[in-house]
Short mmCIF file of C-alpha atoms and ligand atoms in Angstrom, two decimals:
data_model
loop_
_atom_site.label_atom_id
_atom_site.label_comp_id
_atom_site.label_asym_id
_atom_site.label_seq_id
_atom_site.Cartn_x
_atom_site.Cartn_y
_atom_site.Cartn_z
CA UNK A 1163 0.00 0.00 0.00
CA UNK A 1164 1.72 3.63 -1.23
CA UNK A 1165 1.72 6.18 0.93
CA UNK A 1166 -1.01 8.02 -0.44
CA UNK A 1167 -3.58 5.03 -0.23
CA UNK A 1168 -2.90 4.80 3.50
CA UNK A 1169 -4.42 8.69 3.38
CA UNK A 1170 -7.39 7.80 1.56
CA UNK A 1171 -8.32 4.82 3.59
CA UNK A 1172 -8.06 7.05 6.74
CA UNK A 1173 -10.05 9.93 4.93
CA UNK A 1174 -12.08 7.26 3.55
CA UNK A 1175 -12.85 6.16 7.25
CA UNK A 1176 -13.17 9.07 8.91
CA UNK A 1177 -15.86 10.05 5.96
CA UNK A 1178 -17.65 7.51 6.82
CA UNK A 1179 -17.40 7.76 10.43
CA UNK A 1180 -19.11 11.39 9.85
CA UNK A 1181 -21.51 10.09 7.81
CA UNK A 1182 -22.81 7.80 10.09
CA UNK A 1183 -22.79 10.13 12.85
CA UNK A 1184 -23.47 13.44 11.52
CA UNK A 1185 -24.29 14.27 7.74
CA UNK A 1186 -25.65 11.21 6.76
CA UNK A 1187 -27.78 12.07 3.45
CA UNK A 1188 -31.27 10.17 3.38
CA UNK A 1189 -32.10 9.01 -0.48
CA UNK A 1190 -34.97 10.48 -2.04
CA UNK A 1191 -37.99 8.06 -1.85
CA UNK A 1192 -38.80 5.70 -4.36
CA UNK A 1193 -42.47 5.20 -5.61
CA UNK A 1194 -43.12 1.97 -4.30
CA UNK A 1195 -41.30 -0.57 -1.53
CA UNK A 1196 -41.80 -4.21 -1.23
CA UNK A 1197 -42.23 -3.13 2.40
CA UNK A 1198 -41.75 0.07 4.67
CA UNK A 1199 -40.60 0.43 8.18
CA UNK A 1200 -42.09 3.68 10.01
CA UNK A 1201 -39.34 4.41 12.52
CA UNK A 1202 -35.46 3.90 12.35
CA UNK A 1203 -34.78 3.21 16.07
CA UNK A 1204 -33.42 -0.40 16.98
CA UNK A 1205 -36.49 -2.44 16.98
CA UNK A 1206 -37.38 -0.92 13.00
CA UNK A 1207 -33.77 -0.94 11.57
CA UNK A 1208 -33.10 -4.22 13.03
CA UNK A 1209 -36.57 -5.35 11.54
CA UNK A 1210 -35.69 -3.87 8.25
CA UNK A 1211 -31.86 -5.68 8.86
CA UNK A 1212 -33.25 -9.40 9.61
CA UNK A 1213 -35.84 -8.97 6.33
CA UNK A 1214 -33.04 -8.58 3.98
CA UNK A 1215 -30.31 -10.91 5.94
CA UNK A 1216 -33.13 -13.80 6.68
CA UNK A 1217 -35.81 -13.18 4.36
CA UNK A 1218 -34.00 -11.80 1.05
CA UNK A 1219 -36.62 -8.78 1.23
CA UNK A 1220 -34.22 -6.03 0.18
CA UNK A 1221 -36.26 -3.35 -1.36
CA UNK A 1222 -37.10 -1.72 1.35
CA UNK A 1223 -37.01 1.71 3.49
CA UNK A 1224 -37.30 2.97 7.04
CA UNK A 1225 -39.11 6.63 7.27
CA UNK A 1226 -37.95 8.26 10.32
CA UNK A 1227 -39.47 11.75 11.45
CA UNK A 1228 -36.41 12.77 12.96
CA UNK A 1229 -32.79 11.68 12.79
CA UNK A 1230 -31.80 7.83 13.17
CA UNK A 1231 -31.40 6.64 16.80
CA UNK A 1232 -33.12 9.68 18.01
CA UNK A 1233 -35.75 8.25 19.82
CA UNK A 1234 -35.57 5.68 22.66
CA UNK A 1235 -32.65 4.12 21.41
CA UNK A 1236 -29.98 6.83 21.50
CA UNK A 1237 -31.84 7.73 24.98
CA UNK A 1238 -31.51 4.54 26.80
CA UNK A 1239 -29.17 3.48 29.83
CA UNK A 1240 -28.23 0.01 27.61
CA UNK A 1241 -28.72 -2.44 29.96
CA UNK A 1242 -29.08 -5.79 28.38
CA UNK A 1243 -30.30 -9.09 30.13
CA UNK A 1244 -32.73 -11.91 29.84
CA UNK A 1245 -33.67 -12.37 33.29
CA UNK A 1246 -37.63 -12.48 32.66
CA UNK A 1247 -40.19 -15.08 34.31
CA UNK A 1248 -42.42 -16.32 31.90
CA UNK A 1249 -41.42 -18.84 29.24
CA UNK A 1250 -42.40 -16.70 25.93
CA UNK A 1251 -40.15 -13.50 27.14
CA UNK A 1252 -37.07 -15.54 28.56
CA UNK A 1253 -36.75 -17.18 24.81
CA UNK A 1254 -37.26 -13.52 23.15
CA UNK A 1255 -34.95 -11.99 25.49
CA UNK A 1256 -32.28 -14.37 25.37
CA UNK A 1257 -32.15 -14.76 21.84
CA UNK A 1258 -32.13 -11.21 21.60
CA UNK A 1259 -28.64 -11.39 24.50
CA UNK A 1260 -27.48 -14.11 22.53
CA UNK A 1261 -27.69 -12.32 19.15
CA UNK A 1262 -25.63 -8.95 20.95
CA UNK A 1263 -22.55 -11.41 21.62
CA UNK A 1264 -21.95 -11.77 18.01
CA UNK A 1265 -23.26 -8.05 16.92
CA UNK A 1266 -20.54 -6.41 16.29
CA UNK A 1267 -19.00 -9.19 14.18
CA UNK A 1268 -22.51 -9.38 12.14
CA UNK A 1269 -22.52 -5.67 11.51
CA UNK A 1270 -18.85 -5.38 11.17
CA UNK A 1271 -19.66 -2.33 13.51
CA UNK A 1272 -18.58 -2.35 17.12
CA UNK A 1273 -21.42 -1.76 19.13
CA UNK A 1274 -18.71 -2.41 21.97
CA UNK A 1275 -20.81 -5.09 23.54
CA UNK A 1276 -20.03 -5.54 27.28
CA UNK A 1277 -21.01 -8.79 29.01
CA UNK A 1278 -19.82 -7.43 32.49
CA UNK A 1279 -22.49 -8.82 34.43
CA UNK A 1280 -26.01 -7.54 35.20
CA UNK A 1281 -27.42 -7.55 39.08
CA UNK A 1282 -31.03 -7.08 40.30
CA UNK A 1283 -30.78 -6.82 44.25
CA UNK A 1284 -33.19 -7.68 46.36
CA UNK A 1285 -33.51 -5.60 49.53
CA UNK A 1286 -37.32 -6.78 50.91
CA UNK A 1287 -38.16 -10.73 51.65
CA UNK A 1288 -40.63 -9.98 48.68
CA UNK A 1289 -38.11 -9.36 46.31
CA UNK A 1290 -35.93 -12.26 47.55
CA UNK A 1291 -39.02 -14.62 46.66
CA UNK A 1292 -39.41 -12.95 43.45
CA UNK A 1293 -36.03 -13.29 42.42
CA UNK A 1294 -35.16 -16.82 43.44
CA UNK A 1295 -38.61 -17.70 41.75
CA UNK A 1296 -37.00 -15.90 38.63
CA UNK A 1297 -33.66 -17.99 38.80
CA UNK A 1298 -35.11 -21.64 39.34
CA UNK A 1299 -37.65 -20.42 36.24
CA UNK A 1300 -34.56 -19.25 34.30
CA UNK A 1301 -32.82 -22.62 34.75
CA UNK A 1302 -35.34 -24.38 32.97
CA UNK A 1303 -35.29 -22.28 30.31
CA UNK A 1304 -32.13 -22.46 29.66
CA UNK A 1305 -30.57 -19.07 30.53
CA UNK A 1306 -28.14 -18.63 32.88
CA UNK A 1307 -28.65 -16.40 35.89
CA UNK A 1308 -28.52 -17.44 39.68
CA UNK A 1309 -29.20 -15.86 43.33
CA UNK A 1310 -26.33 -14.26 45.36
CA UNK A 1311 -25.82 -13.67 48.99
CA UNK A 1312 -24.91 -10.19 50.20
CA UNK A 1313 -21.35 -11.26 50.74
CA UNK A 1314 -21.22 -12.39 46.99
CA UNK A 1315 -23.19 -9.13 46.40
CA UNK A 1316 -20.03 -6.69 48.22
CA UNK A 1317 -17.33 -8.98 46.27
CA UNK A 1318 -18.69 -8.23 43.17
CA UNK A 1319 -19.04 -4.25 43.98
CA UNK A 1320 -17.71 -3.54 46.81
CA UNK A 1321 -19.11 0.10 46.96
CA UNK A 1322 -22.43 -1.33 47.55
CA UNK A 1323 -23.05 -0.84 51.02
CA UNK A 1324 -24.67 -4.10 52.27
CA UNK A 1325 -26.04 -3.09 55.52
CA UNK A 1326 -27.77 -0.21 54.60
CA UNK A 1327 -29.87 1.23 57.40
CA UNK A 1328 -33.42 1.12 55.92
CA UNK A 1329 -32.94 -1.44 52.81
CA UNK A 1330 -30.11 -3.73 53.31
CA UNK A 1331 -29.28 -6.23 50.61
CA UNK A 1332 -30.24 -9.54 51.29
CA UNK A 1333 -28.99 -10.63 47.66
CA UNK A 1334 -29.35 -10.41 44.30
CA UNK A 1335 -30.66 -12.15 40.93
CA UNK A 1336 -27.39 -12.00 38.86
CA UNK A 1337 -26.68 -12.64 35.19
CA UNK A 1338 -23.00 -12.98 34.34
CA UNK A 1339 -23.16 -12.17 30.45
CA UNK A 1340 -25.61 -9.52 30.90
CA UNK A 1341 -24.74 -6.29 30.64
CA UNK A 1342 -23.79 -2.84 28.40
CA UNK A 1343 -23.71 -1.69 24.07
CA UNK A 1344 -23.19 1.62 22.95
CA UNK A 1345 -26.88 2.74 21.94
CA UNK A 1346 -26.35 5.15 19.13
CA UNK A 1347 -23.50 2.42 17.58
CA UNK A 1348 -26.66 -0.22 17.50
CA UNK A 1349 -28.70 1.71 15.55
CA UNK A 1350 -25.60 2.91 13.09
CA UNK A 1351 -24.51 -0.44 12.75
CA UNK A 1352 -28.14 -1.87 11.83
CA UNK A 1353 -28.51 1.74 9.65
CA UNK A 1354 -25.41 1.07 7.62
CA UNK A 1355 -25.95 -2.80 7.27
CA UNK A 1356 -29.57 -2.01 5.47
CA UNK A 1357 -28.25 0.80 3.45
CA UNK A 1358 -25.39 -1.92 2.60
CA UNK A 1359 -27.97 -3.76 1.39
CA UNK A 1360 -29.20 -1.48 -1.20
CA UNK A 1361 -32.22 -0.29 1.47
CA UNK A 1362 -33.19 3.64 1.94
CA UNK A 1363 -32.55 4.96 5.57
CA UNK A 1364 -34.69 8.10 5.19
CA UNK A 1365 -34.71 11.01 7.83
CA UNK A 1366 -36.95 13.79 8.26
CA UNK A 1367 -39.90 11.78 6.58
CA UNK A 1368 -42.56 11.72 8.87
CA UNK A 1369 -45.29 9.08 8.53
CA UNK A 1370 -48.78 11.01 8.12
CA UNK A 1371 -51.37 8.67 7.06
CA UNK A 1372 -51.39 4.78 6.26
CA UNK A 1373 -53.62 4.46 2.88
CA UNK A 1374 -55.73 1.24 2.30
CA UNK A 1375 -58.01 -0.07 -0.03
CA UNK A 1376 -60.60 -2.75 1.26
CA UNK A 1377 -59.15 -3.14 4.73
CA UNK A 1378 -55.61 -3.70 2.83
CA UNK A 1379 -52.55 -1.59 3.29
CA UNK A 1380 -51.09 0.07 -0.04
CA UNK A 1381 -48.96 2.90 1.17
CA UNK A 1382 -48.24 6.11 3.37
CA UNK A 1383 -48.44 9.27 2.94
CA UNK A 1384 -45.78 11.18 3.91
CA UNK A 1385 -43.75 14.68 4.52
CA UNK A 1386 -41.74 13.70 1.63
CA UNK A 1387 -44.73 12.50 -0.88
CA UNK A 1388 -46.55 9.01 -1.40
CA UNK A 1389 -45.21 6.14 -1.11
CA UNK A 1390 -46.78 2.64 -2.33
CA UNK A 1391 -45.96 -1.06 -0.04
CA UNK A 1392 -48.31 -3.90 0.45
CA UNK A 1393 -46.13 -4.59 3.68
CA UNK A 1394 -46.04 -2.13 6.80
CA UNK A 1395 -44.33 -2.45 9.78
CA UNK A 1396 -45.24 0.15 12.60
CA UNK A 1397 -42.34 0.18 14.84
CA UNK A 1398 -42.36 3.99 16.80
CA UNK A 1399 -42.54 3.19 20.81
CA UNK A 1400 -43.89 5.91 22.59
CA UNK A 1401 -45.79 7.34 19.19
CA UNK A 1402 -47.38 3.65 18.42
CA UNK A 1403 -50.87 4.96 19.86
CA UNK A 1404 -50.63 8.01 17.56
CA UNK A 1405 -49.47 6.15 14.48
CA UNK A 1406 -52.26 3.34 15.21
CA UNK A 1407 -54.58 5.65 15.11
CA UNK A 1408 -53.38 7.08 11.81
CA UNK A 1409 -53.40 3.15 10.63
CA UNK A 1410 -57.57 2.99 11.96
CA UNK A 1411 -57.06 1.09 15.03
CA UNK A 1412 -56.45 1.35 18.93
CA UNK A 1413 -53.75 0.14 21.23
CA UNK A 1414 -53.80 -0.81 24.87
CA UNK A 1415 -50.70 1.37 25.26
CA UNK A 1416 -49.84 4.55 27.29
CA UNK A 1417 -47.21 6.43 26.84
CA UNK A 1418 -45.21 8.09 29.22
CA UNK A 1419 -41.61 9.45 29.75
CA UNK A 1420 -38.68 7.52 31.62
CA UNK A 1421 -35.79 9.51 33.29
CA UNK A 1422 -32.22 8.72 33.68
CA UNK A 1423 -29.05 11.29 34.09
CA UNK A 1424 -25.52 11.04 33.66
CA UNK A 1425 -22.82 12.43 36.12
CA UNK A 1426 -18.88 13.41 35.90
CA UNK A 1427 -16.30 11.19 34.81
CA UNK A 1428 -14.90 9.31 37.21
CA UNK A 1429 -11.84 6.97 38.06
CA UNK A 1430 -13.44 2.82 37.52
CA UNK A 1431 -14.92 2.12 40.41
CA UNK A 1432 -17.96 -0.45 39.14
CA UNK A 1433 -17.34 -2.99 36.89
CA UNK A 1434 -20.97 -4.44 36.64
CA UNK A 1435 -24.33 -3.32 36.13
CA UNK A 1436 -26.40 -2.91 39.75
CA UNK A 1437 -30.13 -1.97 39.64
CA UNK A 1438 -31.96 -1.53 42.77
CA UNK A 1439 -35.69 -1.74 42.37
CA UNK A 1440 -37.28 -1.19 45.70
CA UNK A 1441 -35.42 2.30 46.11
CA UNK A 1442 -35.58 2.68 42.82
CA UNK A 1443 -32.67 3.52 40.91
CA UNK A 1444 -29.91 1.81 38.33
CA UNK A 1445 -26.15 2.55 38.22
CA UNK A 1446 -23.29 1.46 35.26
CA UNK A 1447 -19.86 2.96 34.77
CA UNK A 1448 -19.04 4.00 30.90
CA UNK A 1449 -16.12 3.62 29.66
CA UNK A 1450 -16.04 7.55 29.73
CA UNK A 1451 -15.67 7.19 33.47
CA UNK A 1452 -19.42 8.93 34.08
CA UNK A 1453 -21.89 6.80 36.22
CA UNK A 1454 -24.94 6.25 34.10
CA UNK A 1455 -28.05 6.59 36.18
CA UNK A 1456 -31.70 5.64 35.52
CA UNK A 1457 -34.68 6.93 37.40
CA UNK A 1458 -38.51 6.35 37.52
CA UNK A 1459 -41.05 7.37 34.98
CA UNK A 1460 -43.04 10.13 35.33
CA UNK A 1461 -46.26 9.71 37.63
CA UNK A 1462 -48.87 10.91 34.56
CA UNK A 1463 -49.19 9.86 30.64
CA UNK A 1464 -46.79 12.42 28.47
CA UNK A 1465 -45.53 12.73 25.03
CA UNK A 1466 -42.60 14.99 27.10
CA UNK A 1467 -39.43 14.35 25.68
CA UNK A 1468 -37.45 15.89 28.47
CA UNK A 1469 -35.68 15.71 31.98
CA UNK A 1470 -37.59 16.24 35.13
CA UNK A 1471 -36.08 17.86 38.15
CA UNK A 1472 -38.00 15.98 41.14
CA UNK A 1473 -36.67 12.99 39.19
CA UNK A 1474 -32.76 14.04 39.95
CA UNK A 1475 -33.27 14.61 43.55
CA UNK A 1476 -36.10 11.08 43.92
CA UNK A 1477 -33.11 8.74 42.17
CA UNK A 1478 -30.05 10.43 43.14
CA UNK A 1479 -31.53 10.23 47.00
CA UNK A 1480 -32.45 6.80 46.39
CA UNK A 1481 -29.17 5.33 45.46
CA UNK A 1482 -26.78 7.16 47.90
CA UNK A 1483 -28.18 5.10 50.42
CA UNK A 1484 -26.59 1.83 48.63
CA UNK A 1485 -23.89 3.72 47.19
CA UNK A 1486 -23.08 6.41 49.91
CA UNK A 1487 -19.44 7.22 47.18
CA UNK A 1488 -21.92 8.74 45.19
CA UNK A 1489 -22.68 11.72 47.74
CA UNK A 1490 -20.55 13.89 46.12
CA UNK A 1491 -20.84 13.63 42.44
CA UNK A 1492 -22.24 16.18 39.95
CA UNK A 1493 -24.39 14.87 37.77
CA UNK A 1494 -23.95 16.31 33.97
CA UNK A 1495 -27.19 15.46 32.05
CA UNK A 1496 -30.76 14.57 32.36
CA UNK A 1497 -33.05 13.41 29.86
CA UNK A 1498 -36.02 11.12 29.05
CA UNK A 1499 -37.38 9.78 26.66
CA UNK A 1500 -41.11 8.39 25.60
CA UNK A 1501 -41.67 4.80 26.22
CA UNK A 1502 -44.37 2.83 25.47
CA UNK A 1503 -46.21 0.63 28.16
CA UNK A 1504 -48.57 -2.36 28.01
CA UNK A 1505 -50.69 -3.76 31.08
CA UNK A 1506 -48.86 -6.73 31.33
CA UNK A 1507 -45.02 -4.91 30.80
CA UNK A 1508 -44.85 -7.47 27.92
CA UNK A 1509 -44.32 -5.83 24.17
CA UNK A 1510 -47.13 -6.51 20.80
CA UNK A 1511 -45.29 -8.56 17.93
CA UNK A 1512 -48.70 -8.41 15.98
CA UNK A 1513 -50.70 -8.56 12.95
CA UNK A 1514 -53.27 -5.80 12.87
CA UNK A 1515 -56.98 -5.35 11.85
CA UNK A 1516 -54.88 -3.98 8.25
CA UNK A 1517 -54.14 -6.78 6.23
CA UNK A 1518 -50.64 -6.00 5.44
CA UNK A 1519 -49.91 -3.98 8.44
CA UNK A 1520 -47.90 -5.24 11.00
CA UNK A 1521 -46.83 -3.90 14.66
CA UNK A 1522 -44.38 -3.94 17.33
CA UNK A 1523 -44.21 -1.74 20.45
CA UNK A 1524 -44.87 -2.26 23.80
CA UNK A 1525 -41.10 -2.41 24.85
CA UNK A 1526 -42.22 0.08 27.34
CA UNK A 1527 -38.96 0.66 29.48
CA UNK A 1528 -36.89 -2.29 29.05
CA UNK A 1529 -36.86 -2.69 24.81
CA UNK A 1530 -33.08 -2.01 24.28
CA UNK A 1531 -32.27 -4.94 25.18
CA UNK A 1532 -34.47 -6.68 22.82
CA UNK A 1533 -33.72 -5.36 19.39
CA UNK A 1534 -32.37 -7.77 17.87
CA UNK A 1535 -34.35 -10.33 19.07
CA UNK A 1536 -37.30 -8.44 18.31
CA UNK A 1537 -36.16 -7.52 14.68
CA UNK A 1538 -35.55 -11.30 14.03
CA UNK A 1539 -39.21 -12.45 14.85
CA UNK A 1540 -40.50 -9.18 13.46
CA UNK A 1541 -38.68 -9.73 10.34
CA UNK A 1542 -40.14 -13.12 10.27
CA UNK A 1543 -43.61 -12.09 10.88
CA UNK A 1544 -43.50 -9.81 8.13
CA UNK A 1545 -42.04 -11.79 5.83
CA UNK A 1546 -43.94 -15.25 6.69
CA UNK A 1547 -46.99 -14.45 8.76
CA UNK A 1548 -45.94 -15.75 11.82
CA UNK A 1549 -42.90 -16.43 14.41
CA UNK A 1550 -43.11 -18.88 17.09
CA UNK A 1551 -40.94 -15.84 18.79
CA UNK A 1552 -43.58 -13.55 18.54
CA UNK A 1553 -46.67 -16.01 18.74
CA UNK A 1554 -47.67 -15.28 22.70
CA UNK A 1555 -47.08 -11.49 22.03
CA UNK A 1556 -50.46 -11.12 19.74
CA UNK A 1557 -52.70 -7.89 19.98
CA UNK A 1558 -55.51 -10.65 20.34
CA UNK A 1559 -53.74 -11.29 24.23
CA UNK A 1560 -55.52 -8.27 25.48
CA UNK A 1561 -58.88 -9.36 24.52
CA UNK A 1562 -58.92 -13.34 24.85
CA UNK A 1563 -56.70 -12.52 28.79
CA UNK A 1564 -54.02 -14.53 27.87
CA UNK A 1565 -51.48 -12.11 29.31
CA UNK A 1566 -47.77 -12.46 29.95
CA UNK A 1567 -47.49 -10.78 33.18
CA UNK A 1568 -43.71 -9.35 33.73
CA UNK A 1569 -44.19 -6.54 36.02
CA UNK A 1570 -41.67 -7.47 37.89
CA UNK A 1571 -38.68 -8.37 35.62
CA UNK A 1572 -39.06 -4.91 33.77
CA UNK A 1573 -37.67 -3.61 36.77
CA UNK A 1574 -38.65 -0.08 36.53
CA UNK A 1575 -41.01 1.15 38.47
CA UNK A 1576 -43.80 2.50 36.42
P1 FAD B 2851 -37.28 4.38 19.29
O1 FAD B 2851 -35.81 4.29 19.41
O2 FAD B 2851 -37.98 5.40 20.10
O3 FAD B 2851 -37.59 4.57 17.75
C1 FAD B 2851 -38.86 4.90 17.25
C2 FAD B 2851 -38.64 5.91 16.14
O4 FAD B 2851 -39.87 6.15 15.47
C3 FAD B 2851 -38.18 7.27 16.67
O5 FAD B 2851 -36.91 7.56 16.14
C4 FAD B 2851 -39.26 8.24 16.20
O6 FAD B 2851 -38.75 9.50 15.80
C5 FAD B 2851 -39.86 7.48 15.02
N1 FAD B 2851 -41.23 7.88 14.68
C6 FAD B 2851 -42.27 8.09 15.54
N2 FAD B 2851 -43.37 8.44 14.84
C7 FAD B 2851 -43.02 8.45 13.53
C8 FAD B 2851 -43.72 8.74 12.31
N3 FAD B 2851 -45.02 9.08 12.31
N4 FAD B 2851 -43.05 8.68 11.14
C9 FAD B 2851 -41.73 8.32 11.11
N5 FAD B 2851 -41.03 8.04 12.23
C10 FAD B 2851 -41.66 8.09 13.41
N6 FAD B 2851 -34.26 -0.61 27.63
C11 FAD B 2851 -33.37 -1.56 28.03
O7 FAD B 2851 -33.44 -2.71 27.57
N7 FAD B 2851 -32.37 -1.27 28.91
C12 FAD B 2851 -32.25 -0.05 29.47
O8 FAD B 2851 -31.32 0.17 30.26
C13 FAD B 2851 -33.19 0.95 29.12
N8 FAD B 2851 -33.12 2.17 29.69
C14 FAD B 2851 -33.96 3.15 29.29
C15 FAD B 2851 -33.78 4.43 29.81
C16 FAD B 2851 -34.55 5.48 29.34
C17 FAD B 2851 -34.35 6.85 29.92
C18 FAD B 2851 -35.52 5.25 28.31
C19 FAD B 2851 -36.34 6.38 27.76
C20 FAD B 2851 -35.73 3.96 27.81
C21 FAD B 2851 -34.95 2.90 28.29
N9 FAD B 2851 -35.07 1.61 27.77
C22 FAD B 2851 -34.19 0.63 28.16
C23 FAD B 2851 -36.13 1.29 26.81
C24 FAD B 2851 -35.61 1.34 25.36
O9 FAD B 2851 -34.89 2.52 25.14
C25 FAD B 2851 -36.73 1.24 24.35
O10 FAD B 2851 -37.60 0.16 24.68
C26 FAD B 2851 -36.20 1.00 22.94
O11 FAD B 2851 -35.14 1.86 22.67
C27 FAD B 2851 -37.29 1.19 21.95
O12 FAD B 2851 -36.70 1.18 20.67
P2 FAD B 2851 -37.56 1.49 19.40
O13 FAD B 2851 -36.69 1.27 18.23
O14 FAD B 2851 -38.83 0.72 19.48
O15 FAD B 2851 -37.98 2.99 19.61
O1 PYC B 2852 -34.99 -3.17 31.30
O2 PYC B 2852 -33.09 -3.56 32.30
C1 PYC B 2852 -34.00 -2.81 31.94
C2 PYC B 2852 -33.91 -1.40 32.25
C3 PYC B 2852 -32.99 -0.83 33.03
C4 PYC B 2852 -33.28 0.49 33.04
C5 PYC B 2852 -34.34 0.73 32.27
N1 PYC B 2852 -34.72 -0.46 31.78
#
């Protein structure tokens, strides 16, 4: 290699590091798709990705309204585990874990997956029944998690302070190969893997109105024009009850916002991922040092895209009593973001009343985790009809009561 070509391959990667961070230039709309995603978070570029990698459906784009990642994904606190009760979520969420390990080789994109370990503690006698329930169901399905003693608990992060005076820990539900991505690098890596493919990633194209013809779908209209498909898939979180009800049907969702804040860099002093449910609050260390913290959602429905102050002082209050070292930190950022709840915490991988349309929300605050898993059966849905992923996740759950109640493994209190 001369000289020179060792420049361009450097200019050639830092152009394309820009692009996918900064100017990256959405294609003009074609007339017609053999399918359209609305929304290019995770969950609808990772549809889009396992459509063309699985199904061989390549002509295909993802609208987004804003900019790609913008929504819940680049917003999250990445915490990825598979630690759920019932039988039809521990197989989505573990496939979905299992997929992450291999990610960044997949994408050839480093979504710098970290399998450092993911711990739920449990600091009532309630929560220590719930949790060792949780294990013994998680060892017979297959996914590896067990429960800890306190003493295991302090060896693991020892500036947990066990013997806290109102909530001591009395152990924990831990999952060794849980843990951390980058957010932002997820959705990138899916983005550039579909545009690889010959698919359109377009921004700013906000999806106004789903057009059908005898109960069938046959396009949207949207800020950039019409556009013709035969094969929709809704995938916006916290707007799915709005875009439903552009598509002519209603969702048992509400949609509210979810904190979390970010403090100062810091020396590594937390090599795992804690989250404390009773006092209600999460901790990680990035690898930029700053302790990444996740609150509560806010107490009424909101399509509020922002921080909330009471929600600094509620978490930050919370988890000083586990982790007193945090007294004196400054925290940087707030922000929130609109997630997208179900009655039973469990998401909708569903057909709809629009022949042709397709759905999947309902991630409410735990859905990062999930995206690829979800974009595999979603993908397969779409392309086949069905998934035996997505089968107990129907929008016909709601009305027959078959529900798949995981109130307590989505861990944030809501
Ligand atoms: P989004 O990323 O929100 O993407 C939907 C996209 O649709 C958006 O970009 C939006 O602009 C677009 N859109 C909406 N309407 C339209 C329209 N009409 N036309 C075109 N585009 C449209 N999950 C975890 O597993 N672990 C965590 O630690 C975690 N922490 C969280 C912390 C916070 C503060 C928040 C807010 C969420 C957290 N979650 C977590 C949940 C997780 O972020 C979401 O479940 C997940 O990101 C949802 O991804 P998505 O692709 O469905 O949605
Ligand atoms: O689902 O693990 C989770 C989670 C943590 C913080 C928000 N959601």
């Amino acid at each position: 290699m001369t000289r020179y070509s060792v420049f361009a391959v450097a200019r050639e990667a830092l152009r394309h590091h820009r692009g996918w961070t900064r100017g990256w230039e959405s294609p003009a709309p074609r007339a017609a798709y053999d399918a359209i995603i609305v929304g290019a978070g995770g969950h609808g570029l990772a549809t889009a990705y396992y459509l063309g990698k699985n199904h061989g459906i390549r002509n295909v784009a993802i609208l987004e309204k804003g900019w790609l990642g913008g929504g819940n994904t680049g917003r999250n606190t990445t915490i990825i585990r598979s630690n759920y009760l019932q039988d039809p979520s521990a197989a989505i969420y573990e496939k979905s874990r299992s997929l992450y390990e291999t990610l960044s080789q997949d994408l050839n994109y480093n979504v710098m997956f970290s399998p450092r370990g993911v711990m739920m503690l449990a600091q009532t006698e309630h929560e220590v029944r719930g949790y060792k329930r949780t294990a013994h169901a998680n060892a017979l399905q297959g996914v590896a998690t067990e429960f800890i003693t306190p003493e295991r608990v302090k060896e693991l992060c020892p500036i947990i302070e066990i013997r806290g005076p109102r909530y001591p820990v009395l152990g924990a539900l831990w999952q060794p190969r849980g843990g951390t991505a980058r957010h932002d690098a997820v959705a990138w890596g899916y983005a550039r893997a579909c545009s690889d493919m010959g698919m359109h990633v377009i921004q700013n194209c906000e999806v106004t109105a789903v057009r059908t013809e005898n109960g069938r779908v046959t396009g949207v209209s949207t800020t950039k024009g019409e556009i013709a498909t035969r094969k929709l898939g809704i995938v916006v979180a916290g707007h799915s009850g709005v875009m439903a009800e552009r598509a002519g049907f209603r969702l048992p969702i509400e949609s509210v916002a979810l904190q979390a804040l970010v403090s100062e860099p810091i020396k590594p002093c937390m090599d795992v991922v804690v989250m404390a449910n009773t006092v209600h609050g999460y901790m990680s260390q990035s690898d930029k040092g700053e302790m990444v913290i996740g609150g509560g959602a806010d107490g009424y429905n909101n399509y509020n895209q922002r921080g909330s102050f009471h929600h600094i002082e509620e978490t930050v209050r919370a988890l000083i009593e586990t982790f007193p070292i945090i007294s004196r930190l400054k925290m940087l950022r707030q922000w929130g973001g609109i997630v997208d709840m179900t009655g039973d915490r469990s998401p909708i991988l569903s057909k709809t009343p629009v022949e042709g349309c397709f759905i999947n929300c309902g991630w409410g605050t735990g859905g990062f985790k999930a995206i690829p898993g979800s974009g595999w059966a979603m993908a397969e849905l779409m392309a086949r009809g069905e998934s035996p992923l997505a089968a107990e996740f129907g929008l016909d759950r709601f009305r027959e009561g078959r529900f798949v109640d995981e109130s307590v493994a989505a861990g944030v209190a809501h």
